[in-house]
Coordinates of C-alpha atoms and ligand atoms in Angstrom, one line a residue:
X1 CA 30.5 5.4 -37.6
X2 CA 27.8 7.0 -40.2
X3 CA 25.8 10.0 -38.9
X4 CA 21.9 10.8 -39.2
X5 CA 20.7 14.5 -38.9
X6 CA 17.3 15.6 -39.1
X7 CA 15.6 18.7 -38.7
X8 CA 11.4 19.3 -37.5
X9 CA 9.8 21.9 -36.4
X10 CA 8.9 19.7 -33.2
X11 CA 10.7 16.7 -31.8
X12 CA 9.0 14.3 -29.1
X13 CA 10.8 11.8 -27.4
X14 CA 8.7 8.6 -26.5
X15 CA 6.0 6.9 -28.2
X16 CA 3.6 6.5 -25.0
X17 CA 0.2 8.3 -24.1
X18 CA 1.8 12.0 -23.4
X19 CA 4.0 11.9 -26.6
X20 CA 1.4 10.4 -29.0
X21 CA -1.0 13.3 -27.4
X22 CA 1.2 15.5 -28.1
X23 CA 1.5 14.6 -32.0
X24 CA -1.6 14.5 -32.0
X25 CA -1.9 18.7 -31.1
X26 CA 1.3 19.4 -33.1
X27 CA 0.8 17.8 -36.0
X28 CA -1.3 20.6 -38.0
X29 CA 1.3 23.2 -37.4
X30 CA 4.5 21.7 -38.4
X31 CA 6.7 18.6 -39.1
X32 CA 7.1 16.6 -36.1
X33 CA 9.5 13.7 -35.4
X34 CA 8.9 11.3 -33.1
X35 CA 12.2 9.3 -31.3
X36 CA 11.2 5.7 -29.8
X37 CA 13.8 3.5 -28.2
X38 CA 12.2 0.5 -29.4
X39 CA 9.0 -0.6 -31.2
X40 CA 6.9 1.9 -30.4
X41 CA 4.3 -0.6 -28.3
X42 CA 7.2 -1.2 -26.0
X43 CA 6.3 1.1 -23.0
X44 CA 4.2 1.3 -20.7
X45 CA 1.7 2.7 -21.7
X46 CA 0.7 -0.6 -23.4
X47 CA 1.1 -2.3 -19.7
X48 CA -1.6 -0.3 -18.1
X49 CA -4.6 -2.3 -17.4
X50 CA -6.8 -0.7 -15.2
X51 CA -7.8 2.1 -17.2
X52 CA -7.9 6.0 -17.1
X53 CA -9.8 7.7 -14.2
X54 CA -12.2 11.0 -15.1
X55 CA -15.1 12.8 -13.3
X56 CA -17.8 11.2 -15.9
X57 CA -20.2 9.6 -14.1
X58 CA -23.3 10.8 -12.7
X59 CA -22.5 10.9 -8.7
X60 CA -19.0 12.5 -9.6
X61 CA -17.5 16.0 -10.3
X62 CA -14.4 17.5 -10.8
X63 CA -14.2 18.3 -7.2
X64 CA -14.7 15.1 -5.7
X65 CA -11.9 13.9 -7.9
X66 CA -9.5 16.5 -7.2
X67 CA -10.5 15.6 -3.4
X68 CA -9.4 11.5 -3.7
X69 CA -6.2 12.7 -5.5
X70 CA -5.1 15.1 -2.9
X71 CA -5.8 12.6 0.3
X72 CA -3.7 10.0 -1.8
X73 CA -0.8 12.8 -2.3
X74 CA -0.3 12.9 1.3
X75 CA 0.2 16.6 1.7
X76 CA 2.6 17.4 -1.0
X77 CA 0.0 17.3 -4.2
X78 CA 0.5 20.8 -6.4
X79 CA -3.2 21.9 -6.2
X80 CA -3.2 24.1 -9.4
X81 CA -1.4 21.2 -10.9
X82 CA -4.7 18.7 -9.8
X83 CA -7.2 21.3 -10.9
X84 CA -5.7 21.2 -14.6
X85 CA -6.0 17.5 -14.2
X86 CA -9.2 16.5 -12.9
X87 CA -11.2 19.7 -14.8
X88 CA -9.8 19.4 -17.5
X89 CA -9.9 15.1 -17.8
X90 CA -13.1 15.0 -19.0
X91 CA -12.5 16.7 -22.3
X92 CA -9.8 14.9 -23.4
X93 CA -11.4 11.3 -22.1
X94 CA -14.4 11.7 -24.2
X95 CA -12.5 13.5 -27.3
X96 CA -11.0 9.6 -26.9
X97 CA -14.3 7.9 -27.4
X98 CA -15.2 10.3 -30.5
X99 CA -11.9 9.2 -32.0
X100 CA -12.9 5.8 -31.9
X101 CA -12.0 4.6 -28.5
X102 CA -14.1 1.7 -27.0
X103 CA -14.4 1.8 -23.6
X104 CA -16.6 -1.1 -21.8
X105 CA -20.1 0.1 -21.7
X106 CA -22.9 -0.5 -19.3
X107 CA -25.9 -1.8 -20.5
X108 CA -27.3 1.9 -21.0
X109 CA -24.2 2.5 -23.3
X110 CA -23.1 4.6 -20.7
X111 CA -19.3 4.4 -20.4
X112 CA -19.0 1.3 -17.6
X113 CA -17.0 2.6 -14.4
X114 CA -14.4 0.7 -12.4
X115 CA -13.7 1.4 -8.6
X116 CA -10.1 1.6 -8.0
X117 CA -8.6 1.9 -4.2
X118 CA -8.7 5.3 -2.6
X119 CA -11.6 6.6 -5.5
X120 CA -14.5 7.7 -3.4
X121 CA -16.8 6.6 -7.0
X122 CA -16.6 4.3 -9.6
X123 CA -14.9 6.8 -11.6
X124 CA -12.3 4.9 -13.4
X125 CA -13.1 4.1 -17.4
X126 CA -11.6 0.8 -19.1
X127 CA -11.2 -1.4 -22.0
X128 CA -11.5 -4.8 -20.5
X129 CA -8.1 -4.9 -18.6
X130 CA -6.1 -3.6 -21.5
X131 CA -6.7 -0.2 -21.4
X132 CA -3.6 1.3 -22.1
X133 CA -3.5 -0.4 -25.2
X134 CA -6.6 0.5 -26.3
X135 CA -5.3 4.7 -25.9
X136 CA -2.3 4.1 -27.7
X137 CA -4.4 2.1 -30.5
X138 CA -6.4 5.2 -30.7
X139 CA -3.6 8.0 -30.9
X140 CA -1.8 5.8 -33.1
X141 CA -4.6 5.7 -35.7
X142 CA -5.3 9.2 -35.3
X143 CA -1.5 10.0 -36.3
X144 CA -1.9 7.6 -39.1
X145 CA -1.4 9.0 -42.8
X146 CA -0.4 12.4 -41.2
X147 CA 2.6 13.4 -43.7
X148 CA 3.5 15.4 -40.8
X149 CA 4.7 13.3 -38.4
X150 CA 7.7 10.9 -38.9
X151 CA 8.4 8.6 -36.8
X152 CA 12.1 6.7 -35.7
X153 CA 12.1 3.4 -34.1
X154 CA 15.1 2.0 -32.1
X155 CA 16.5 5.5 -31.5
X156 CA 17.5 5.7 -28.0
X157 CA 17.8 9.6 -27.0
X158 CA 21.3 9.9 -25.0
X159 CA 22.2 13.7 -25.1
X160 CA 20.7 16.8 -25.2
X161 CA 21.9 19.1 -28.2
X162 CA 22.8 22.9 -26.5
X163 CA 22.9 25.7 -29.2
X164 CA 23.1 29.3 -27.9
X165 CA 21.6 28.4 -24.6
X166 CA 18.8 26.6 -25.3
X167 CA 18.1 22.7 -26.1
X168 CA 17.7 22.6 -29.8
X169 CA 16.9 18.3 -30.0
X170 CA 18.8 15.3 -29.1
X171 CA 21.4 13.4 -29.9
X172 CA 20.5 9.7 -30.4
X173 CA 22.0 6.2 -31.1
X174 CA 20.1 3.8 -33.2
X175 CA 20.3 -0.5 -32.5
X176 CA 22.7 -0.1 -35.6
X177 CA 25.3 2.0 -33.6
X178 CA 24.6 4.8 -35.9
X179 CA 24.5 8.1 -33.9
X180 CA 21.8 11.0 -35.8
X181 CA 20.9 14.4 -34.4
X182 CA 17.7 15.2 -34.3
X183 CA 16.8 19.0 -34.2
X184 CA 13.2 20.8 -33.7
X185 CA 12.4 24.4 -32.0
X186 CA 11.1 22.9 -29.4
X187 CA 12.0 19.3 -27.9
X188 CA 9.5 16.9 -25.5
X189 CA 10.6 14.6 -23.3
X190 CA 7.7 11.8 -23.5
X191 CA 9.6 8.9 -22.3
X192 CA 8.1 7.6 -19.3
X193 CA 9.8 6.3 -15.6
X194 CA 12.3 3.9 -14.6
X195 CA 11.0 0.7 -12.9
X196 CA 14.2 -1.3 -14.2
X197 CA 16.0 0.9 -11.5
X198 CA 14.8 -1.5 -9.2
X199 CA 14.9 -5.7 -9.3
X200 CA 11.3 -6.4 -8.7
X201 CA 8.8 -3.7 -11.3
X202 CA 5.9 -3.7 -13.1
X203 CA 7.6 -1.8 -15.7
X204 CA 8.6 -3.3 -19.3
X205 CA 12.6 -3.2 -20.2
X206 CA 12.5 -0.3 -21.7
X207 CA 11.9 1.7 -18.7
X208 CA 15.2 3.3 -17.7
X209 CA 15.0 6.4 -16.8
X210 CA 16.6 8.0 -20.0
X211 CA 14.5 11.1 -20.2
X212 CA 15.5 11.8 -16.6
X213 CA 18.7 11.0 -17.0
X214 CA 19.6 12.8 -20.4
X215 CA 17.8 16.3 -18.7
X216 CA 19.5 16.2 -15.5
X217 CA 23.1 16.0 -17.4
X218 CA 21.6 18.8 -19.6
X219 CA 21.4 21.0 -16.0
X220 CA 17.7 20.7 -16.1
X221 CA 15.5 20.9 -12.5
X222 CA 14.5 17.3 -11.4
X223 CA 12.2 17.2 -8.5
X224 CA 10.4 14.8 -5.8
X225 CA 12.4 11.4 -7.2
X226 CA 12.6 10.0 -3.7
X227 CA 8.6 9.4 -4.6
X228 CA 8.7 6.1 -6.2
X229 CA 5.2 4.1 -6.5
X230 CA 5.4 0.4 -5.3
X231 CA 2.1 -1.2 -7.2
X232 CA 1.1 -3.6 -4.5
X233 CA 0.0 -6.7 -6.5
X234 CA 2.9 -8.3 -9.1
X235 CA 2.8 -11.2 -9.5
X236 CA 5.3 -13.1 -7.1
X237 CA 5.6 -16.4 -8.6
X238 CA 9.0 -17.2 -8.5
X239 CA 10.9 -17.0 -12.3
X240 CA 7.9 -15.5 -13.3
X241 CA 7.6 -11.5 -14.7
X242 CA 6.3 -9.8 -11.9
X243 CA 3.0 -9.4 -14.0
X244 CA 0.7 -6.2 -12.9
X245 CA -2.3 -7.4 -10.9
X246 CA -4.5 -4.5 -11.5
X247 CA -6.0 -2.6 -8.5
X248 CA -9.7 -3.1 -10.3
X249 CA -9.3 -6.7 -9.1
X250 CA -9.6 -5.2 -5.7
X251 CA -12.0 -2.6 -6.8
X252 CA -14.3 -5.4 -8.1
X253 CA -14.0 -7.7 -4.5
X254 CA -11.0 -9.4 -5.0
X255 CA -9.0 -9.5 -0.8
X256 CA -5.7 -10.1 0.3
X257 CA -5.2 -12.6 2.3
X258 CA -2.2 -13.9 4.2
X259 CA -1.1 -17.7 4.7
X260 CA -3.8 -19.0 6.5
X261 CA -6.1 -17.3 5.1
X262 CA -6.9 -14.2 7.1
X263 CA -7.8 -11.1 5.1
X264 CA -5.3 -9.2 7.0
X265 CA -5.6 -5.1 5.3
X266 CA -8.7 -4.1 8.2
X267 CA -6.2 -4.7 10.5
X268 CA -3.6 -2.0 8.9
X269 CA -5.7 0.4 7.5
X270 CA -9.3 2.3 7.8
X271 CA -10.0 1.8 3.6
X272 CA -8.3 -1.9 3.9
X273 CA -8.0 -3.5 0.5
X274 CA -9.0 -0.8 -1.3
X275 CA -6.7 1.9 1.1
X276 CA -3.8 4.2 -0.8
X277 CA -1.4 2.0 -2.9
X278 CA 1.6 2.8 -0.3
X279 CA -0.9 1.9 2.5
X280 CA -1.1 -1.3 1.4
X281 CA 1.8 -2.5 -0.2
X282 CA 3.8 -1.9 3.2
X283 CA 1.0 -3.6 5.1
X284 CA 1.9 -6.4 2.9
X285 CA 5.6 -6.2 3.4
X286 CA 4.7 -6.2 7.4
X287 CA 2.4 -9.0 7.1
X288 CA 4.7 -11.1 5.3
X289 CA 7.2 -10.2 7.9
X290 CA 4.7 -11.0 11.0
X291 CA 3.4 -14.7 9.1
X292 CA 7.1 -15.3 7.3
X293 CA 4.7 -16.5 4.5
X294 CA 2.9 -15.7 1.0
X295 CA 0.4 -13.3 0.4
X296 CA -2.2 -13.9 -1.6
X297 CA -5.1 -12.3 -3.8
X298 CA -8.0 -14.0 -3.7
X299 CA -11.3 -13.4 -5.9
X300 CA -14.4 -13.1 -4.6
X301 CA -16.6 -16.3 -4.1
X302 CA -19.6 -14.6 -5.2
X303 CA -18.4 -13.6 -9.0
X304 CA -18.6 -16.1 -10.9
X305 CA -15.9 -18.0 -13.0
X306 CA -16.9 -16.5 -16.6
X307 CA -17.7 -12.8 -15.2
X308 CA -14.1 -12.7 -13.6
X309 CA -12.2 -14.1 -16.7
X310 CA -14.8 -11.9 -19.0
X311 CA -13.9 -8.5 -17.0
X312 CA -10.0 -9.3 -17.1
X313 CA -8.7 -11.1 -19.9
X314 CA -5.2 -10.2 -20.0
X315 CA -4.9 -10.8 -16.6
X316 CA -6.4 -14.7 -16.6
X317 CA -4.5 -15.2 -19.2
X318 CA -0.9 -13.8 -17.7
X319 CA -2.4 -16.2 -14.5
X320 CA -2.8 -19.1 -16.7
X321 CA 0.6 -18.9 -17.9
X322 CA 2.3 -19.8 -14.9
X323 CA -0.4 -22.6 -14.4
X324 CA -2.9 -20.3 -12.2
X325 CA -6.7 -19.8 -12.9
X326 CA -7.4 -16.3 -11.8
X327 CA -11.2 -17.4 -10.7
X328 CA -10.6 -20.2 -8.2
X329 CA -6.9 -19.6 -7.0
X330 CA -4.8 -17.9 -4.9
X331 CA -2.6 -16.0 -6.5
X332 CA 0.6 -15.5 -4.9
X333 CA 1.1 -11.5 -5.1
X334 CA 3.9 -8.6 -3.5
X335 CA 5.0 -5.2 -4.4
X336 CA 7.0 -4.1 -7.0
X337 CA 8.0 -0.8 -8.6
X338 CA 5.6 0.9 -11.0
X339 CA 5.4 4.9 -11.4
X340 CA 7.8 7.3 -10.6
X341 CA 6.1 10.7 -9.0
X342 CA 9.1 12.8 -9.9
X343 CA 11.5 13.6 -12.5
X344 CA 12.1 16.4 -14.2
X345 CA 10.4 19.6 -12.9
X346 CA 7.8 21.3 -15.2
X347 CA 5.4 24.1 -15.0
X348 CA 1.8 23.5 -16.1
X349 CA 2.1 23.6 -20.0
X350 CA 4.9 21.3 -19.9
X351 CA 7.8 23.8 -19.8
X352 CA 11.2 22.2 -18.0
X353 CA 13.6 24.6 -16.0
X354 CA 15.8 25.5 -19.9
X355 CA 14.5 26.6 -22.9
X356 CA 13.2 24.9 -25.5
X357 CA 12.9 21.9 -23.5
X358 CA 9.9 20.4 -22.2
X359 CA 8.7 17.2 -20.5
X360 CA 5.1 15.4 -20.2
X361 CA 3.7 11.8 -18.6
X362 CA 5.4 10.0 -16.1
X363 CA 9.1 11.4 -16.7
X364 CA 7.4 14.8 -15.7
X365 CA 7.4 16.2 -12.3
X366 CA 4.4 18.8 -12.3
X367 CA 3.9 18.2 -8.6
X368 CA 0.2 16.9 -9.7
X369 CA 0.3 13.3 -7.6
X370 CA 2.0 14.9 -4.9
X371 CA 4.0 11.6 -2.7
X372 CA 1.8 8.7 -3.9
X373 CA -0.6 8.8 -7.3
X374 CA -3.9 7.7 -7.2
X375 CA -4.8 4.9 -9.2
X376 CA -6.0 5.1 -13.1
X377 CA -4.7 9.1 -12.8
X378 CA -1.6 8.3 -14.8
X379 CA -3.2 7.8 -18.5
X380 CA -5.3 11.0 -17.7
X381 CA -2.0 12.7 -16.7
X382 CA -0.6 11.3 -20.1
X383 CA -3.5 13.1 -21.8
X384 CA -3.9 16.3 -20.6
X385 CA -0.2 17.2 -19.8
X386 CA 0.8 15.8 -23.2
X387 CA -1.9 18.2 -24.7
X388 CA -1.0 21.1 -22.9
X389 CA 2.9 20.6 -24.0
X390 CA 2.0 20.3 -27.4
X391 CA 0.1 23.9 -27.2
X392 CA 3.2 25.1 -25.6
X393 CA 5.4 23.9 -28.1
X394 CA 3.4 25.5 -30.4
X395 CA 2.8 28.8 -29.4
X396 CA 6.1 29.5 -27.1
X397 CA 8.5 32.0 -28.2
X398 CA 12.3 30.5 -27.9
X399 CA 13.8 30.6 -24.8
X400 CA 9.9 31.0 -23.0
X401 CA 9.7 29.3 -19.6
X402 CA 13.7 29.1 -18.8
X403 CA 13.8 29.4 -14.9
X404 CA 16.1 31.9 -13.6
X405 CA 19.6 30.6 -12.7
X406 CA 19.1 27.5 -15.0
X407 CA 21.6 27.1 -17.8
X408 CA 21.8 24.5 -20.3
X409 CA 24.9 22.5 -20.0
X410 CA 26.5 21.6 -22.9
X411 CA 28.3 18.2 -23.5
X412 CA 30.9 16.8 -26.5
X413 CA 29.4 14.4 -28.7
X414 CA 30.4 11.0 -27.5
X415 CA 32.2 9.7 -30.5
X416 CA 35.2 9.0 -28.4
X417 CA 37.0 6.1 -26.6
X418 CA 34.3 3.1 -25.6
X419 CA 34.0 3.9 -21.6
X420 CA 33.4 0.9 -19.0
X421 CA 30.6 1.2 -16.6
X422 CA 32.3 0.0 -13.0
X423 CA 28.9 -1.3 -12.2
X424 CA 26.5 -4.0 -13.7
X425 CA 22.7 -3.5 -14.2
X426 CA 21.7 -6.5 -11.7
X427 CA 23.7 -4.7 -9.1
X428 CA 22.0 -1.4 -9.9
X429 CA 18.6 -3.2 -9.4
X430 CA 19.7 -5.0 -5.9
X431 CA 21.0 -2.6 -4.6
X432 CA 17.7 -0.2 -4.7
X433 CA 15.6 -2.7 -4.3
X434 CA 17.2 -3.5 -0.8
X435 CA 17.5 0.0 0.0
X436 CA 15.7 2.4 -1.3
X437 CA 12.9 0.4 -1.6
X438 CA 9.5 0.4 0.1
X439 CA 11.1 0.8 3.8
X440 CA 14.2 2.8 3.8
X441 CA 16.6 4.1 6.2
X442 CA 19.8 6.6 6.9
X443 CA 22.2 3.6 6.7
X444 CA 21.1 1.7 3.9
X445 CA 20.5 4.6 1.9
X446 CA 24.0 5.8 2.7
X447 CA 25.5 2.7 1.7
X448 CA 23.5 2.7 -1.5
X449 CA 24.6 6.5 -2.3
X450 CA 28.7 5.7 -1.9
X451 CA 28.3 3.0 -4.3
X452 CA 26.0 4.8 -7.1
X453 CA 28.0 8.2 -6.2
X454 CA 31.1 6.5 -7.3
X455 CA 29.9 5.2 -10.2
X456 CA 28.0 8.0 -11.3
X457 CA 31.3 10.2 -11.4
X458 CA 33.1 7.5 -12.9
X459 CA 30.2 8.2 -16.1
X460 CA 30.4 11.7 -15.8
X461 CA 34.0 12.4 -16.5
X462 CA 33.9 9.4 -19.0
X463 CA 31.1 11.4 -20.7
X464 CA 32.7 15.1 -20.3
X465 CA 35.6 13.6 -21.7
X466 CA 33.6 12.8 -24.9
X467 CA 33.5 9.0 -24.6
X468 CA 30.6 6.6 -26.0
X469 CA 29.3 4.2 -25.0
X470 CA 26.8 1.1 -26.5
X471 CA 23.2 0.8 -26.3
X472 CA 23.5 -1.1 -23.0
X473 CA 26.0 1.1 -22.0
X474 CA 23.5 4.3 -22.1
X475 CA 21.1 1.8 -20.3
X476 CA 23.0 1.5 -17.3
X477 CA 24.0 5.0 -17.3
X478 CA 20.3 5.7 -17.1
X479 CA 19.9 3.9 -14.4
X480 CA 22.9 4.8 -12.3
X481 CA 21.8 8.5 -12.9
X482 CA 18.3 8.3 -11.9
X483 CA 19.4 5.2 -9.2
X484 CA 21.8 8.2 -7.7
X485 CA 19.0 11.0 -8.1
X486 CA 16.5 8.5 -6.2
X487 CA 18.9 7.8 -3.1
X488 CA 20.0 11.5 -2.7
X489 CA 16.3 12.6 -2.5
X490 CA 15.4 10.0 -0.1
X491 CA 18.1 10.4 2.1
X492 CA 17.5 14.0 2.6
X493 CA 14.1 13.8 3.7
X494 CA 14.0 12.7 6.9
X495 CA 10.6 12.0 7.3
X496 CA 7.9 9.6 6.1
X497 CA 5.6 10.3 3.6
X498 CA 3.5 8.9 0.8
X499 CA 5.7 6.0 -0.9
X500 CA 8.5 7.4 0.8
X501 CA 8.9 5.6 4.4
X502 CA 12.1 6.0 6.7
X503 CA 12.2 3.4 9.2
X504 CA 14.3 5.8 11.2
X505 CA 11.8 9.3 10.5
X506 CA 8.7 7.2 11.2
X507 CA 6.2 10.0 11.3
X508 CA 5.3 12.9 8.8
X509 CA 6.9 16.5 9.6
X510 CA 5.2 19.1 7.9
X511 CA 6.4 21.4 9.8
X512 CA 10.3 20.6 7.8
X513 CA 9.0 18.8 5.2
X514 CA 6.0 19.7 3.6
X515 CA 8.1 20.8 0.2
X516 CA 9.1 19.4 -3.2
X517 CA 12.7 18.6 -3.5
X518 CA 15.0 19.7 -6.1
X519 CA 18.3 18.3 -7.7
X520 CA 20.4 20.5 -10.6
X521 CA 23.3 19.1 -12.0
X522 CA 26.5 21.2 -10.6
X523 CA 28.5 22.7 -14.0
X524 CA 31.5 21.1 -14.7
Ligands
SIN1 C1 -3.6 -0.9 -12.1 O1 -4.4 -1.3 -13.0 O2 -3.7 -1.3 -10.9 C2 -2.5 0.1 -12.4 C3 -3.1 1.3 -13.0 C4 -2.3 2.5 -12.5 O3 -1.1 2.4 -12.3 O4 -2.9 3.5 -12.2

């Protein structure tokens, strides 16, 4: 099997929103190599449609913002974390539009704002429904013809590289079975959540956990993973993707409605369709439950037609692909996994529990979205975190920001004996979705844990032992890790909270409860 080294000053892994930022800050002071697992449009970052939320417009400020992301966080938001986010957004949001970003105007030329459930304002900026695509467009054509940056497709990240106590890059596998090392000074972890831990997501394939994954075995601190976002409206026709409905359809009139009809959400909560995202998509699960039928989105009767299918594109256009017309029809909709709010643990610049390590965008776990994000906050979170990391990277000594008792664990190269996963992915998937899901409980989560516990140290001795494994092998590693990492945190907190909901701890406890949670890798 050939080998690939390469050396930068600065190594990012992911080619999303954080890790393009990123570049973009690093890419004066040194050579920077970016790792993507696939092309590097293939995450989801490209996916996101309603657009990025920032304190812009004339009734809003920083403060009213920080306010609508703290209520969604349900008591567990970090504050100094939020305060970064929501004072800083701004900046970085228009830096976007004076790089070339086009953003839907008003008929002033004023950037046009979307409403978005839970946002007190219209606070949330947007190309069309597309707007993901539109950042990435834009950091991608800033990094363009930068002899800086160098960038490898198809290079799935699957091991930390430990030297003298500190991570000094990755070891990766490319679609050819070729393995490389990739070294840098410093070493980002850009590479998103996990929705394909679950059977029903939003998420594109690529989204396995792998950044998680590949810093827990390296004995970094991962935090809060029992916090997993269920987007309310997929799509939920069946053999269909579940396609992401986005909450600006709700934000611009559109209701849910049950089988016969009745727009049901007044009945379950104060804000009703445009209430928290875990509000909602459990009043779904309920109402489906009460009716035994569908539930439906339904746009307002008032819009018209060529308005609706003008504002959201991509989304009549997914509709009309399974033989729906986004205007006139019910569109059959349920919940499905879309953001993870933990992962691995960092401080505000970025900086993971070991050395030389750090983490940005939705693989992160600053503490800013607390148990449940607010809408559109995750492409800002991409921006500013991503930026901050970058300046981090840049100006850190070695071995700034290791946490005290943390120690990076080293692991053999896995060049040896193909291992056998005792588990397949579909199984994986099934087996979170029915129970660890959007209602959980003691004894489903305990029946979920023996099976993942058993096949996670199955992996680990495998790996420990210096075995490989394929591309798809390292997939379902991923998401047994993180899977495991998911059902451990939500079976220890008994309580409900957020997206996290225990049919057997009903209520919120702050009294026990109102903490992050924690998970280190035990040495071998
Ligand atoms: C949406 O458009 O509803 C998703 C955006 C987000 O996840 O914040």
């Amino acid at each position: 099997m050939s080998h690939v080294n390469s050396t930068a000053d600065y190594l990012i892994v992911g080619s999303g929103i954080a890790g393009l930022r990123a570049a973009v800050e690093l890419a004066p002071h040194g050579r920077v190599l970016v790792l993507t697992k696939s092309d590097p449009e293939a995450g989801s970052t490209t996916y996101a449609q309603g657009g990025v939320a920032a304190a812009v417009g004339p009734d809003d400020t920083p403060e009213r913002h920080a306010a609508d992301t703290i209520a969604a966080g349900d008591g567990l938001c970090d504050e100094d974390a939020v305060r970064v986010l929501v004072q800083e957004g701004p900046h970085y949001v228009r830096e976007l539009m004076e790089w070339g970003a086009r953003f839907d105007r008003d008929t002033d030329g004023a950037p046009a704002l979307a409403r978005e459930a839970a946002h007190a304002v219209r606070r949330v900026l947007h190309a069309a429904d597309a707007t993901g695509r539109e950042i990435g467009r834009t950091l991608g054509e800033r990094l363009n013809g930068q002899s800086s940056v160098k960038v490898i497709d198809h290079a799935l990240a699957v091991q930390a590289l430990v030297e003298r106590g500190r991570v000094a890059g990755v070891r990766w596998l490319g679609s050819d079975g070729r393995l490389g090392e990739a070294r840098a000074r410093a070493t980002l972890l850009a590479s998103g959540g996990a929705g394909r831990v679950y059977r029903e997501t939003t998420n594109p394939p690529v989204t396995t956990g792998d950044g998680v994954a590949l810093a827990y075995r390296a004995g970094a601190r991962i935090s809060d993973l029992e916090f997993v976002q269920f987007h309310p409206t997929a799509l939920a026709v069946p053999g269909a993707p579940r396609y992401l409905l986005s909450e600006a359809l709700r934000g611009e009139g559109a209701r849910l409605i049950n089988a016969h009809g009745e727009a049901f959400m007044p009945r379950y909560a104060a804000q009703a369709d445009l209430a928290p995202r875990d509000q909602v998509s459990r009043a779904i699960v309920r109402e489906a439950e009460r009716t035994a039928g569908p539930i439906y989105l339904e746009m307002p009767s008032t819009v018209s037609a060529r308005a609706i299918h003008e504002r959201f594109p991509l989304i009549s256009s997914l509709c009309r692909s399974v033989g729906l017309d986004l205007a006139t029809d019910r569109i059959p909709v349920g919940p499905a996994a879309h953001y993870l709010m933990g992962g691995v643990w960092t401080d505000l610049d970025g900086r993971t529990s070991l050395p030389g390590l750090y983490a940005a965008g939705e693989v992160a776990a600053t503490g800013v979205h607390g148990a449940n994000r607010l809408a559109s906050n995750s492409l800002l979170e991409g921006l500013v975190f991503g930026a901050r990391a970058g300046r981090a990277m840049r100006d850190d000594e070695p071995g700034a920001g290791a946490q005290p008792g943390s120690r990076a664990i080293d692991g053999p190269p896995p060049v040896g004996d193909r291992l056998s996963m005792p588990i397949e992915e579909r199984d994986v998937a099934d087996l979170m979705w029915r129970f660890a899901g959007i209602f959980r409980d003691g004894s489903g989560l305990r029946q979920a844990s023996e099976v993942l516990e058993s096949a996670w140290h199955t992996l680990r001795q495998g790996l420990d032992r210096g075995g490989s494994l394929d591309a798809s092998g390292w997939r379902l590693a991923s998401l047994v890790s993180v899977a495991r990492l998911i059902t451990r945190a939500a079976l220890l907190r008994e309580e409900s909270r957020g997206a996290h909901a225990r049919r057997d701890f009903p209520a919120k406890d702050d009294l026990h409860w109102k903490r992050r949670t924690y998970q280190v890798l035990d040495p071998p």
